[in-house]
């Protein structure tokens, strides 16, 4: 959401500080978003993260499903209900009602960031 609301490239430290979350935790989330093609990363001193496509083209439902799928696969491999360290949103995602999930399918990151 931060990248959708703020143009340009932003560091993990900047985003983590804004949301008061662990940099290590955010790195795990960012790695997944980069792997899925939603975010581009640039290494180095002047590096950072930026959206790899327009915010209007990123569907919130797609993002939810990525982390939901990760939660289910982590759960199956560990035998635990959730694996929060590898699936940051696992607890929340598995409890969301279906109606809310459906509403995510019509929302974009652009709408959510405003």
XYZ file of C-alpha atoms in Angstrom:
114
model
C 0.000 0.000 0.000
C 2.878 2.346 0.802
C 4.365 1.952 -2.663
C 0.992 2.661 -4.266
C 0.523 5.829 -2.234
C 4.076 7.158 -2.697
C 5.647 7.423 -6.148
C 9.211 6.360 -6.700
C 11.535 4.011 -4.916
C 11.539 3.480 -1.158
C 13.810 1.581 1.208
C 12.797 -1.291 3.459
C 13.887 0.828 6.443
C 11.643 3.721 5.376
C 8.563 1.529 4.910
C 9.174 -0.513 8.054
C 9.597 2.685 10.051
C 6.388 4.148 8.683
C 4.354 1.087 9.703
C 6.418 0.300 12.804
C 7.154 -3.265 11.747
C 10.316 -5.344 11.702
C 12.636 -4.775 8.740
C 13.327 -8.523 8.645
C 9.613 -9.281 8.465
C 9.074 -6.711 5.715
C 12.001 -8.185 3.762
C 10.237 -11.557 3.693
C 7.037 -9.969 2.425
C 8.950 -7.905 -0.155
C 10.835 -10.965 -1.421
C 7.541 -12.709 -2.082
C 6.073 -9.661 -3.836
C 9.201 -9.369 -6.005
C 9.043 -13.084 -6.867
C 5.384 -12.700 -7.875
C 6.175 -9.659 -10.052
C 4.229 -7.019 -8.121
C 7.279 -5.162 -6.815
C 10.683 -4.428 -8.333
C 13.757 -4.115 -6.159
C 17.029 -2.337 -6.740
C 20.047 -3.299 -4.635
C 22.669 -0.996 -3.287
C 23.044 2.282 -1.497
C 20.436 4.107 -3.556
C 18.276 1.007 -3.977
C 14.806 0.280 -2.770
C 11.393 -1.012 -3.751
C 8.870 0.286 -6.262
C 5.751 -1.086 -7.892
C 6.592 -3.028 -11.033
C 3.244 -2.176 -12.626
C 0.626 0.539 -12.159
C -1.250 0.354 -8.854
C -4.508 0.252 -10.826
C -3.393 -3.064 -12.337
C -2.726 -4.793 -8.997
C -5.787 -6.554 -7.626
C -6.004 -6.789 -3.822
C -7.587 -10.240 -4.147
C -4.486 -11.497 -5.981
C -2.271 -10.296 -3.138
C -4.508 -11.911 -0.514
C -4.451 -15.228 -2.375
C -0.649 -15.209 -2.638
C -0.265 -14.994 1.116
C -3.236 -17.262 1.746
C -1.694 -19.942 -0.487
C 1.616 -19.516 1.314
C -0.155 -19.920 4.651
C -1.817 -23.149 3.547
C 1.376 -24.636 2.090
C 3.349 -23.681 5.211
C 0.658 -25.162 7.411
C 0.738 -28.464 5.523
C 4.512 -28.753 5.611
C 4.884 -27.900 9.304
C 1.783 -29.589 10.643
C 0.922 -26.365 12.499
C -2.188 -24.269 11.949
C -0.085 -21.330 10.725
C 3.542 -20.555 10.060
C 3.654 -16.840 10.731
C 7.388 -16.455 10.150
C 7.062 -17.568 6.523
C 3.473 -16.425 5.948
C 3.094 -12.957 7.461
C -0.674 -12.697 7.082
C -1.551 -16.318 7.775
C -3.605 -15.737 10.920
C -5.694 -12.982 9.367
C -6.176 -14.546 5.954
C -7.508 -17.858 7.199
C -10.174 -16.083 9.261
C -11.493 -13.671 6.623
C -15.088 -14.232 5.586
C -15.729 -15.177 1.973
C -17.727 -11.984 1.305
C -14.726 -9.853 2.246
C -12.467 -11.917 -0.003
C -14.876 -11.391 -2.906
C -14.796 -7.629 -2.348
C -10.998 -7.727 -2.569
C -11.281 -9.142 -6.078
C -12.766 -5.885 -7.342
C -10.443 -3.546 -5.420
C -7.036 -2.455 -6.646
C -4.013 -1.374 -4.668
C -4.612 2.106 -6.062
C -8.065 2.273 -4.433
C -6.770 0.867 -1.147
C -3.878 3.310 -0.874
C -6.070 6.410 -0.920
